[in-house]
Short mmCIF file of C-alpha atoms and ligand atoms in Angstrom, two decimals:
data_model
loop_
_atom_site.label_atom_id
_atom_site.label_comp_id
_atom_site.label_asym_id
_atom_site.label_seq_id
_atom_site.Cartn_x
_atom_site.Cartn_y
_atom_site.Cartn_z
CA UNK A 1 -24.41 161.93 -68.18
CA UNK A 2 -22.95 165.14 -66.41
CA UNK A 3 -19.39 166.45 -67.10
CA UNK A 4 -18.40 164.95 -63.46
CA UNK A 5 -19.81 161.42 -63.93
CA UNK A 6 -18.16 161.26 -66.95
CA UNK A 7 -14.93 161.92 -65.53
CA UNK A 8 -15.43 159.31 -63.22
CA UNK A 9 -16.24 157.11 -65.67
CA UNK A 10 -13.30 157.42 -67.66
CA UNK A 11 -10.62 157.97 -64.34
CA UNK A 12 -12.15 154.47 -63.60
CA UNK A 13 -10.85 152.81 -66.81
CA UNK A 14 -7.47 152.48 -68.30
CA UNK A 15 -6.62 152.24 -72.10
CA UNK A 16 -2.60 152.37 -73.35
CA UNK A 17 -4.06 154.12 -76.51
CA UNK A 18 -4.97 157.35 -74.29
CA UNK A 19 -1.31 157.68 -73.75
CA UNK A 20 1.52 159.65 -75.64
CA UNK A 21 5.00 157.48 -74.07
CA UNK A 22 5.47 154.30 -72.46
CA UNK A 23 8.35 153.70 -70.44
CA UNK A 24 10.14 150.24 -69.81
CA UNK A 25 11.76 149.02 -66.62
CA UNK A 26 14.25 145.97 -67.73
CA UNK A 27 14.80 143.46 -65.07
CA UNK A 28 11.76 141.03 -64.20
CA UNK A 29 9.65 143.19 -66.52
CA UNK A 30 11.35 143.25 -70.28
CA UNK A 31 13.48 140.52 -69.42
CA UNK A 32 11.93 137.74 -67.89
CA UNK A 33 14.26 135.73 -65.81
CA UNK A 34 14.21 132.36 -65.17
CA UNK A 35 13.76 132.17 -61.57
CA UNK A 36 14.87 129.15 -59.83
CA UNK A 37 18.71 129.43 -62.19
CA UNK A 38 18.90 133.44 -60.67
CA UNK A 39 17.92 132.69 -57.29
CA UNK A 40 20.31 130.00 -56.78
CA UNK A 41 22.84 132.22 -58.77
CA UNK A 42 22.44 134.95 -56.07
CA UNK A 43 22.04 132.34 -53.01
CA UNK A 44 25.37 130.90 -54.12
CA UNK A 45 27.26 134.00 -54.41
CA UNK A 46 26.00 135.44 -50.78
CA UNK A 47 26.43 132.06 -48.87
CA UNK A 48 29.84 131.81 -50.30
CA UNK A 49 30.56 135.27 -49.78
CA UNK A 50 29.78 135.25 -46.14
CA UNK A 51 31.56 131.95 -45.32
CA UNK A 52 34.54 132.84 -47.56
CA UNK A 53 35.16 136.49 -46.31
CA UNK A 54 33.31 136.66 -42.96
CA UNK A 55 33.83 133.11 -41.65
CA UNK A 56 29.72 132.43 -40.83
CA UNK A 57 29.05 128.65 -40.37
CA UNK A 58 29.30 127.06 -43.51
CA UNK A 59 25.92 125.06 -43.30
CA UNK A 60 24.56 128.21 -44.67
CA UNK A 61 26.27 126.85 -48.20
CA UNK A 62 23.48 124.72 -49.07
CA UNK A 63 21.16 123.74 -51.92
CA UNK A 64 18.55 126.96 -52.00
CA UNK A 65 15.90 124.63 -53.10
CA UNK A 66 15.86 123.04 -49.49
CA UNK A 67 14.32 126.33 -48.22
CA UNK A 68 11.79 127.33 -51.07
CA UNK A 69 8.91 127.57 -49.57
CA UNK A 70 10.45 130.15 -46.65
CA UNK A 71 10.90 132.12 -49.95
CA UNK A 72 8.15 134.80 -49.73
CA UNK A 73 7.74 138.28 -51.67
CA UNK A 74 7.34 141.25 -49.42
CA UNK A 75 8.42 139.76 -45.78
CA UNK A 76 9.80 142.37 -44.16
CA UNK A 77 12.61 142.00 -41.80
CA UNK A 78 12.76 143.37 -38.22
CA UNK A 79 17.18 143.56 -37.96
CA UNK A 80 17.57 143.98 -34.24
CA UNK A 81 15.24 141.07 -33.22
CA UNK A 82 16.13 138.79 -35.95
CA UNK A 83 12.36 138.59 -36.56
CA UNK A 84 11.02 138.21 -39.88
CA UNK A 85 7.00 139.36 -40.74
CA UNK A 86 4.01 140.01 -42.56
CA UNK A 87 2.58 142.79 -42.59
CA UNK A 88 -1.58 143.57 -42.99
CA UNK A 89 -2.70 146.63 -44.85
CA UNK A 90 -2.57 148.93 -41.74
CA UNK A 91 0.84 147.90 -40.84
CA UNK A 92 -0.02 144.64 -38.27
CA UNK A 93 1.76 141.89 -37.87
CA UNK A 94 0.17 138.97 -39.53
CA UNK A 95 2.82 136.51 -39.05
CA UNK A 96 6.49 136.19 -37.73
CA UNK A 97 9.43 133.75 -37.85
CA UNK A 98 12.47 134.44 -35.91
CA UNK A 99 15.24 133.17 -38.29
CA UNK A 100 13.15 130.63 -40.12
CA UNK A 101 11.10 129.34 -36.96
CA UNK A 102 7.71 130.02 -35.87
CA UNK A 103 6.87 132.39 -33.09
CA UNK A 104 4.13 131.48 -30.83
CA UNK A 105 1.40 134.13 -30.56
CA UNK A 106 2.03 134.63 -26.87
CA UNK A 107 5.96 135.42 -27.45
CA UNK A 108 4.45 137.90 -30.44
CA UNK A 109 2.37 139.48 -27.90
CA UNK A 110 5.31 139.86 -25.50
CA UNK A 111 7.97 141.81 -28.26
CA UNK A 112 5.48 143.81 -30.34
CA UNK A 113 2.58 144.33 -27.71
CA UNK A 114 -1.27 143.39 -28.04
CA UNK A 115 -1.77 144.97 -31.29
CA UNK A 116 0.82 143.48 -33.00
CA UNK A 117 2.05 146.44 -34.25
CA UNK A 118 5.99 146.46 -35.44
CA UNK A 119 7.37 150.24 -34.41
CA UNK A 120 8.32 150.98 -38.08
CA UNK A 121 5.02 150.34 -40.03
CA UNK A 122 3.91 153.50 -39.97
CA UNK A 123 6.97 154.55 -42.18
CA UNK A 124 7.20 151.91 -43.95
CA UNK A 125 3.61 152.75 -45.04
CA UNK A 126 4.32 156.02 -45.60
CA UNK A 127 7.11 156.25 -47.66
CA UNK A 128 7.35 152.31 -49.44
CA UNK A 129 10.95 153.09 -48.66
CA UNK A 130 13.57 150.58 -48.19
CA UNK A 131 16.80 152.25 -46.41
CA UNK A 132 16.50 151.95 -42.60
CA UNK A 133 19.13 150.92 -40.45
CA UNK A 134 15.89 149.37 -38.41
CA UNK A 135 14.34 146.92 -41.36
CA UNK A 136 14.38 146.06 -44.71
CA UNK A 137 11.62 144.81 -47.03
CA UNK A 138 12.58 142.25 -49.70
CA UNK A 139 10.14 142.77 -52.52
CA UNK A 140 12.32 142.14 -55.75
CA UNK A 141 13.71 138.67 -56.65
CA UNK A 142 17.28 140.03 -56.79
CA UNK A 143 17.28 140.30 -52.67
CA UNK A 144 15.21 137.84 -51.33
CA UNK A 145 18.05 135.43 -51.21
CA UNK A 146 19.57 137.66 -48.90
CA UNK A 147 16.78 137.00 -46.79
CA UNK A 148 17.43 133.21 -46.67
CA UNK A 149 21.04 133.60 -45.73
CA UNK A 150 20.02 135.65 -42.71
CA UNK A 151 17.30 133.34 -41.30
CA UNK A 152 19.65 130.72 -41.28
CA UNK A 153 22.36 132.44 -39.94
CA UNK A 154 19.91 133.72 -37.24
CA UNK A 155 18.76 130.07 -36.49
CA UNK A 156 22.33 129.05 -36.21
CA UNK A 157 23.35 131.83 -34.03
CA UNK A 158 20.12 130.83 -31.25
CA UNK A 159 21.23 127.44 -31.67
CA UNK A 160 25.15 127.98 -30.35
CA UNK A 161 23.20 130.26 -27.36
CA UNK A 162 24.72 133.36 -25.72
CA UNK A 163 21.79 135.64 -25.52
CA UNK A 164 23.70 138.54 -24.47
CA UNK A 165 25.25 138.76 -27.59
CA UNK A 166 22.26 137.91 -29.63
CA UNK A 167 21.24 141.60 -30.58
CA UNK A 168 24.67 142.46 -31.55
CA UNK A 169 24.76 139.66 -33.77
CA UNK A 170 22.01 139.88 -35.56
CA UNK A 171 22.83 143.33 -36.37
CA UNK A 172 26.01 142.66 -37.05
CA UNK A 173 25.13 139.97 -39.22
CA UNK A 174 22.68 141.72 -41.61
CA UNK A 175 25.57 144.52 -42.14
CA UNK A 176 27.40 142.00 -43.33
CA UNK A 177 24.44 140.32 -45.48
CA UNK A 178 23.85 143.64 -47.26
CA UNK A 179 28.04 143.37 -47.67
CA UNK A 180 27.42 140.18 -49.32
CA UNK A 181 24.34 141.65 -51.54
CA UNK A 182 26.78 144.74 -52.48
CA UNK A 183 29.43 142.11 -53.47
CA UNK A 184 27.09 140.40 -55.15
CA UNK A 185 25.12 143.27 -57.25
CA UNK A 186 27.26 146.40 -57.38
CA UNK A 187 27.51 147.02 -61.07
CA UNK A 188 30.98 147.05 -61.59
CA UNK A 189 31.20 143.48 -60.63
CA UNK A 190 30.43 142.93 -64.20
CA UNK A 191 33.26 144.61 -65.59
CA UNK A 192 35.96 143.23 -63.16
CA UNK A 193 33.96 139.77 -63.37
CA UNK A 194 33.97 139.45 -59.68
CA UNK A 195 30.85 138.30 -57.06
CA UNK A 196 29.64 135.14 -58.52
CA UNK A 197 26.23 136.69 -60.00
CA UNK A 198 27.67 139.20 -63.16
CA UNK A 199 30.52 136.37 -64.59
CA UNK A 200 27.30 133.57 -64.04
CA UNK A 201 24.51 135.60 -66.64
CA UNK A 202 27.76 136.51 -68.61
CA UNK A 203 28.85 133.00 -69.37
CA UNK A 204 25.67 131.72 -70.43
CA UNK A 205 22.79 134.77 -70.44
CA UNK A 206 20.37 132.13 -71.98
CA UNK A 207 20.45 129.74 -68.74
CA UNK A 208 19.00 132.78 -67.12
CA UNK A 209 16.67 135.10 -68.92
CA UNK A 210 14.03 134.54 -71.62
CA UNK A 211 13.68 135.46 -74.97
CA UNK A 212 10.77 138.30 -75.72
CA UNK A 213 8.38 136.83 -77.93
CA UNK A 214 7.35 137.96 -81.21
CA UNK A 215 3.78 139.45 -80.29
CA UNK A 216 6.33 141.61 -77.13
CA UNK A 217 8.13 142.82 -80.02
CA UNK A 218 5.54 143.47 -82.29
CA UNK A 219 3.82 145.36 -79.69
CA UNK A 220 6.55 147.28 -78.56
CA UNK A 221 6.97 148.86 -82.06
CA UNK A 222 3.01 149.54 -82.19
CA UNK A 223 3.39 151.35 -79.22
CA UNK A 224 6.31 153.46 -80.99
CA UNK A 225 3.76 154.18 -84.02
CA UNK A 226 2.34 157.81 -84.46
CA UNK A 227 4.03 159.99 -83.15
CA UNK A 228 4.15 158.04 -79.83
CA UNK A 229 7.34 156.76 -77.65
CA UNK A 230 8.52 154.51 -76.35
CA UNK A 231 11.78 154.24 -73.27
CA UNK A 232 13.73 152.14 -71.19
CA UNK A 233 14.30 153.56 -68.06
CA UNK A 234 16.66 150.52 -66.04
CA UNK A 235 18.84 150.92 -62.50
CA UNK A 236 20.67 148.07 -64.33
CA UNK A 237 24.22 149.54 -65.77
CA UNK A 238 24.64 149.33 -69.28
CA UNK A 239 27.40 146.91 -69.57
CA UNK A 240 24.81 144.26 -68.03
CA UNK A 241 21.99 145.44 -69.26
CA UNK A 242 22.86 145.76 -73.07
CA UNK A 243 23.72 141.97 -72.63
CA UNK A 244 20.33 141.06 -71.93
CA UNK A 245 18.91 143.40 -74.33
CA UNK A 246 20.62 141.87 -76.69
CA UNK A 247 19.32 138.25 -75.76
CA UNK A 248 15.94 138.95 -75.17
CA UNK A 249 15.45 141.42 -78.31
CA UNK A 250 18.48 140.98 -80.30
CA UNK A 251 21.39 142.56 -81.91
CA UNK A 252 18.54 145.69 -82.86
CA UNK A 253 17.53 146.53 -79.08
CA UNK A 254 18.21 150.25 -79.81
CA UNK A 255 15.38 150.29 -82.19
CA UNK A 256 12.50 149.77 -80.05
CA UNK A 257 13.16 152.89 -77.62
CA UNK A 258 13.59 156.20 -78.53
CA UNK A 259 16.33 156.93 -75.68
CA UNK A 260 17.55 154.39 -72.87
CA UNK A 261 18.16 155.45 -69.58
CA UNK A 262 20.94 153.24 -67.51
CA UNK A 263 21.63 153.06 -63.98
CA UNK A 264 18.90 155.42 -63.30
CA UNK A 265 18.90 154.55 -59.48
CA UNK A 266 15.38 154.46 -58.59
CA UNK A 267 13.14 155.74 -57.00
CA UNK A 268 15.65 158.31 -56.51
CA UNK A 269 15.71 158.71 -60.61
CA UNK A 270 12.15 160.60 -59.60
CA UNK A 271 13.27 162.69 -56.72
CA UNK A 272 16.70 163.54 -56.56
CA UNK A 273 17.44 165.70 -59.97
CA UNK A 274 20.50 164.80 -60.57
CA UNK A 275 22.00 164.87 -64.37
CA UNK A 276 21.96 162.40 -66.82
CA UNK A 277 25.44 161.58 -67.94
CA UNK A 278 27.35 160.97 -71.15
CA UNK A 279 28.43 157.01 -71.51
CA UNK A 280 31.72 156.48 -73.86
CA UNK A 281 31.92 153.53 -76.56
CA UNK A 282 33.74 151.71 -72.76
CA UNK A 283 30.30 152.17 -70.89
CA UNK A 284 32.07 154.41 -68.79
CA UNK A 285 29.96 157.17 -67.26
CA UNK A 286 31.10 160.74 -68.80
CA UNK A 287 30.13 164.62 -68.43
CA UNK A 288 26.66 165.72 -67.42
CA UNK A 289 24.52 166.22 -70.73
CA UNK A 290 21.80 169.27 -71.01
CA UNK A 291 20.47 168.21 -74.36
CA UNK A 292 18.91 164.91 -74.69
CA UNK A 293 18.79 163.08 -78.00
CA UNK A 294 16.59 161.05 -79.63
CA UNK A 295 18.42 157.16 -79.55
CA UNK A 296 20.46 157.88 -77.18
CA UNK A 297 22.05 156.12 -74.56
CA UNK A 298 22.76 158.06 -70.81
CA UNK A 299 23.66 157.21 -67.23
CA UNK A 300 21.94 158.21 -63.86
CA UNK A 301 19.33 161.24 -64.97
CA UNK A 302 16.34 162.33 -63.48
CA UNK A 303 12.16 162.31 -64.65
CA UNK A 304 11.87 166.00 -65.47
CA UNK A 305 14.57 166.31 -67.99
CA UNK A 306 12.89 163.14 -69.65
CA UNK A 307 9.56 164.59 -69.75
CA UNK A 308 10.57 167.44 -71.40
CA UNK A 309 13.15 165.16 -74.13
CA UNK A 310 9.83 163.20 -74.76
CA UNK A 311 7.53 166.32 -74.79
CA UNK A 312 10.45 167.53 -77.63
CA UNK A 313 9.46 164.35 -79.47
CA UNK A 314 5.82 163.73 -79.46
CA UNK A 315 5.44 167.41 -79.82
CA UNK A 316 2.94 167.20 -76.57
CA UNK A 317 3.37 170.20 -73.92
CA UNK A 318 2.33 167.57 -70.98
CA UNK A 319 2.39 163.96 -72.00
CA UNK A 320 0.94 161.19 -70.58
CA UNK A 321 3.55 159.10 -69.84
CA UNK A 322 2.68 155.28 -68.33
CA UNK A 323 5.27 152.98 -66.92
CA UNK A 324 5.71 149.26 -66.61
CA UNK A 325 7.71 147.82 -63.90
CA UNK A 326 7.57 144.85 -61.42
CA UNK A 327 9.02 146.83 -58.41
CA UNK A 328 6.01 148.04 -56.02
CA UNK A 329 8.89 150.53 -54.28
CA UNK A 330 11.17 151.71 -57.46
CA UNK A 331 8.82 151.19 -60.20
CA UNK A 332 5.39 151.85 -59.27
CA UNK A 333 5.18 153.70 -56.37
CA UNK A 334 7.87 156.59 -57.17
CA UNK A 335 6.43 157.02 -60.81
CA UNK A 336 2.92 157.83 -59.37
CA UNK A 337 3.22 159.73 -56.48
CA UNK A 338 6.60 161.95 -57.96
CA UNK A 339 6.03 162.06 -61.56
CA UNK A 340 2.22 161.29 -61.94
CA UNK A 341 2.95 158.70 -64.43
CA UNK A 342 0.25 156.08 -64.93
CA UNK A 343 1.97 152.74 -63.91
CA UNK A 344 1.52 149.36 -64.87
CA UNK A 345 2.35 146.50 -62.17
CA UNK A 346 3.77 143.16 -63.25
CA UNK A 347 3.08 140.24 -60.96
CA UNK A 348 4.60 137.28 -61.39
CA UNK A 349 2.54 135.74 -58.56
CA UNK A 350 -0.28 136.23 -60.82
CA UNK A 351 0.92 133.50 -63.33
CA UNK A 352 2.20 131.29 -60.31
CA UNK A 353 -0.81 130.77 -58.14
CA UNK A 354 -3.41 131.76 -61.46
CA UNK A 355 -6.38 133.37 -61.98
CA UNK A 356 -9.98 133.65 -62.78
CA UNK A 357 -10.93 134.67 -67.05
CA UNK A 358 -13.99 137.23 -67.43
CA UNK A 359 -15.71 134.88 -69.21
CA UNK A 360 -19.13 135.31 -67.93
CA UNK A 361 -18.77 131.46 -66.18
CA UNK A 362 -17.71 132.55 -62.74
CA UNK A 363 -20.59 134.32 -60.24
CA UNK A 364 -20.01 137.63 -59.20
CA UNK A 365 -17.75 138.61 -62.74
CA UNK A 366 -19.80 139.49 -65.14
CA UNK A 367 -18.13 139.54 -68.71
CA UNK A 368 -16.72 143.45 -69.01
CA UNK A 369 -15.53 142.65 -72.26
CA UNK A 370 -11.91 141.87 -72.01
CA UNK A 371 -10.32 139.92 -74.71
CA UNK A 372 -10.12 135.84 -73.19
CA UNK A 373 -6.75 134.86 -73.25
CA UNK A 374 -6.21 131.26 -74.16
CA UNK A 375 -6.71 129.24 -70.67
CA UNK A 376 -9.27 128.30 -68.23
CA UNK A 377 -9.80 129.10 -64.60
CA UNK A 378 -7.12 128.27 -62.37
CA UNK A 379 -4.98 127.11 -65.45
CA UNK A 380 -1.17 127.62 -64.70
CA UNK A 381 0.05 130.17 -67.14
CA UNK A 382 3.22 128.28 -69.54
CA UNK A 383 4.83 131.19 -68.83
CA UNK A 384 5.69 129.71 -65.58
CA UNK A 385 7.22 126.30 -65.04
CA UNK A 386 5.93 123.95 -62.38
CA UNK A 387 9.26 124.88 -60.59
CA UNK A 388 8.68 128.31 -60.53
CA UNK A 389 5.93 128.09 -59.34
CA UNK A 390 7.11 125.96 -56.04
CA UNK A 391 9.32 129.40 -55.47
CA UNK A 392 7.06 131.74 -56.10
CA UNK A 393 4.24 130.50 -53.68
CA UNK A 394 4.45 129.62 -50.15
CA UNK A 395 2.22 126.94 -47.67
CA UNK A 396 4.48 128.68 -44.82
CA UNK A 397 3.70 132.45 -45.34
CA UNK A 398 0.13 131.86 -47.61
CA UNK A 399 -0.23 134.21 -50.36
CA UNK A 400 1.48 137.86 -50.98
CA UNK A 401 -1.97 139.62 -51.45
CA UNK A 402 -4.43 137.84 -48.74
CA UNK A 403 -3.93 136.51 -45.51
CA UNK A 404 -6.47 134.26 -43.60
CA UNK A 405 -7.68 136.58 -40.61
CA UNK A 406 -10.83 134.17 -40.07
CA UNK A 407 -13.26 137.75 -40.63
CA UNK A 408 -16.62 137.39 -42.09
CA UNK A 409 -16.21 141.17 -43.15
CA UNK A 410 -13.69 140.48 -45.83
CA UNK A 411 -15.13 139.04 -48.96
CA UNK A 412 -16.89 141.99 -50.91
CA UNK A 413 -18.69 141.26 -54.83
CA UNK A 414 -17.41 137.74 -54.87
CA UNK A 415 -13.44 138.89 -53.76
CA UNK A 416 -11.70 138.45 -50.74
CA UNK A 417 -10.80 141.93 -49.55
CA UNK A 418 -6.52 142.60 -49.92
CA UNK A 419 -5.37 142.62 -46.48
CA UNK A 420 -1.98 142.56 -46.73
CA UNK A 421 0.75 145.44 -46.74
CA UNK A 422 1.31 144.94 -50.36
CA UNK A 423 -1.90 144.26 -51.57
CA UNK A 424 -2.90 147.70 -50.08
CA UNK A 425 -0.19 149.04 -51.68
CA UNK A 426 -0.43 147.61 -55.01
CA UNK A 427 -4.23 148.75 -54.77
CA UNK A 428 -3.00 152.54 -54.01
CA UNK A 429 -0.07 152.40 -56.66
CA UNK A 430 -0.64 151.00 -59.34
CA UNK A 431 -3.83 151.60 -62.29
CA UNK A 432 -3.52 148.33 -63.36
CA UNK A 433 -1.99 144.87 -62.07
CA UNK A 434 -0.71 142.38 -64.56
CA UNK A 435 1.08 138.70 -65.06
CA UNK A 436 3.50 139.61 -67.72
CA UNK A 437 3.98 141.68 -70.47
CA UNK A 438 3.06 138.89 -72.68
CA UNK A 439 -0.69 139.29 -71.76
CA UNK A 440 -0.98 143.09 -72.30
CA UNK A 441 0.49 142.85 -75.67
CA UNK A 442 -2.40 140.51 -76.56
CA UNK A 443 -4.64 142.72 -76.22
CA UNK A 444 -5.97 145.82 -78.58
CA UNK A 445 -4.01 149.24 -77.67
CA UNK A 446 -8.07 150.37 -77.43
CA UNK A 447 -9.20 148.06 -74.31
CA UNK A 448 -10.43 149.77 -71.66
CA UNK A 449 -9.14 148.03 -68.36
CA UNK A 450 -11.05 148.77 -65.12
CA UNK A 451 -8.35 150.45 -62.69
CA UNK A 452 -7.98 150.05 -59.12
CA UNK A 453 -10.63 152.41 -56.73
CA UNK A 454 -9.92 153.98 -54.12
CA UNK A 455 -12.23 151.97 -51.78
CA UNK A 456 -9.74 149.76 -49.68
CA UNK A 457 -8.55 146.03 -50.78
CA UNK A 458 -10.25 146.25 -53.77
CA UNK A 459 -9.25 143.89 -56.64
CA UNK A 460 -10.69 145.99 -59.48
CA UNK A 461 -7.22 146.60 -61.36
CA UNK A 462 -6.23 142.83 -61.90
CA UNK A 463 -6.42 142.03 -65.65
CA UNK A 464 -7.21 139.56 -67.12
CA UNK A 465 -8.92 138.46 -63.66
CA UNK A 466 -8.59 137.74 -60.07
CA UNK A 467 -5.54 136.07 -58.78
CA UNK A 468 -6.70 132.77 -57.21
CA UNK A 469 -5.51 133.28 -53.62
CA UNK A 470 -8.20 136.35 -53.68
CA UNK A 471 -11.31 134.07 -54.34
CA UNK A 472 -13.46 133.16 -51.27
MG1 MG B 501 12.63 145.37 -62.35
#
């Protein structure tokens, strides 16, 4: 084998022992929340917000559960029109409701023009960035409720007429939505026990998030072993986030990283330098600090001065630092194309709809090796309850990674070929795709994962096997 096919051959595999840190995102990734309790958390505490304080119709104030299966990861939503849509892996527009109804494909034709192209793809493509005054994407569990309360309030707002003032409206109304998320979210709503969401998880965390199991644990320190480390990096504020350290590791939470980063604000913790700060025995953020130590605790911060605290540490001049994070936009994305971290994806979705085992069984996957873990094709992972699972997938939208474009072109070695926005992006930015944590850390530090390619839509990176919705 020559020196450059054996590069390829290992940039085409990924193995967590190759590493030298491994960094932690909390929420959704270490602490796995139970879904269908948080959503209606957050539902409840924007419906009531914007009735209570704005005066919108209070039908919006109902039982979340009666619109689950509008609940889609990744929609993105186009503010002036009130249109909400799925985007394909160039951008296209795959799909649209206005509010939560259907648009014809005629009407389509007429707003975004024959190739169904919304005018903001191309950035959204190009920078996976979520502030626009134009649209917003809702790809983390914490704002998709958000999304909810503005279909409905755009279906109630077409339904009492006046199409003049639609376009105000709708703008108007998603100001005041991200008002309600704010209200909601912002982090010292924990302290002052205000919003609904913070005083909910703080009178009863267990209702909410899940306990990290043993072989997590277990792992975790492995990874911590030999000179290696191991970091939380969260956007979560400490106050909030030590509470659900504490539930899902215990009392000794400290002792599985070797510094914990709070509020780090992602993805702008990888571009925008700014210090990491000192946090009192209050939480209260204090003075900028120069000199990182090892167990410590900090605010805010920034990827550079981290590299170099865990260079200081493993007594590497460049580690190889790999992340693992459920967030496409602040986790993955940011990480890889900022701070050339490797980057791990976790995917719910991939426990929800299931997947296929390398077992050797199925055509077109030959046994590569990988450890089998405990269930059969198709087999709902326990990790997921049958409720979950009716919020996590949708009939009305069809699955996050694939949609049905009737195109003989798009199965390739026994896998459908990603079409969709975020399956192209998942593809580009992350090495490997996931379930949960709870499957990696079943598996020997030495495994040798294929990674994603570059070749468009491929599925190469999913581990332990092919989500269901990709399989012709
Ligand atoms: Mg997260």
């Amino acid at each position: 084998m020559d020196k450059q096919e054996q590069t390829a051959r290992t940039d085409s595999y990924f193995c967590l022992k190759d590493y030298d840190a491994y960094g932690f995102d909390l929420d959704h990734t270490l602490a796995k929340y139970k879904l269908v309790n948080v959503f209606n958390l957050s539902y409840d505490s924007i419906s009531n917000y914007l009735v209570n304080e704005h005066g919108y119709d209070a039908r919006i104030q109902h039982d979340l559960h009666k619109y689950k299966d509008f609940i889609a990861k990744g929609l993105v939503l186009d503010i002036e029109r009130g249109n909400i849509l799925k985007l394909g892996a160039q951008g296209e527009i795959l799909m649209a409701k206005h509010g939560t109804k259907p648009i014809s494909s005629d009407k389509l034709i007429d707003i975004y023009g024959g190739d169904l192209m919304f005018e903001h793809s191309k950035t959204i493509l190009k920078t996976v960035k979520n502030s626009s005054k134009d649209y917003r994407f809702f790809e983390n569990y914490f704002d998709i409720p958000g999304l909810v309360a503005m279909a409905r309030i755009v279906d109630i707002l077409d339904e009492k007429g006046g199409s003049d003032s639609k376009k105000h409206s709708y703008l108007e109304t998603w100001s005041d939505i991200m008002k309600a998320l704010m209200n909601c979210y912002t982090y010292e709503a924990f302290r002052m026990d205000t919003g609904g969401f913070f005083p909910g998880i703080k009178k009863n965390p267990e209702n909410y998030v899940e306990k990290c199991s043993d072989d997590v644990k277990t792992w975790l320190k492995e990874l911590k072993g030999n000179n290696k480390s191991v970091f939380l990096v969260t956007s979560s504020y400490i106050d909030f986030a030590s509470l659900l350290l504490e539930t899902i590791i215990g009392k000794d939470w400290k002792s599985y990283f070797d510094i914990s980063v709070f509020r780090a604000r992602k993805p702008a913790f990888f571009t925008d330098g700014h210090p990491f700060l000192r946090i009192d025995d209050n939480n209260i953020e204090k003075e900028p600090v120069q000199d990182l130590k090892k167990d410590g605790l900090y605010s805010q911060g920034n990827h550079k001065e981290l590299e170099t605290f865990i260079a200081n540490i493993t007594n590497k001049k460049h580690p190889k630092v790999v992340y693992f994070g459920d967030n496409i936009c602040a986790d993955c994305f940011p990480s890889k194309n900022y701070a050339d971290w490797a980057t791990v994806l976790l995917l719910e979705e991939m426990d929800a709809e299931g997947y296929l085992c390398s077992d050797g069984t199925v055509p077109g996957h030959e046994n590569d090796g990988e450890p089998s873990k405990k269930r059969s094709k198709f087999e709902h992972s326990s990790l997921v309850t049958p409720e979950e699972i009716e919020y996590l997938l949708t009939e009305e939208w069809g699955p996050f990674l694939y949609h049905d474009v009737k195109d003989e072109k798009s199965i390739n070695n026994g896998s459908r070929i990603m079409n969709t926005f975020w399956g192209s992006v998942i593809a580009k930015y992350s090495c490997i795709t996931v379930p949960s944590l709870e499957y990696i850390a079943g598996v020997p530090l030495s495994h040798k994962f294929q990674k994603f390619t570059t070749e468009e839509g491929n599925t190469k990176g999913f581990h332990p096997g092919i989500p269901s919705s990709l399989l012709p």
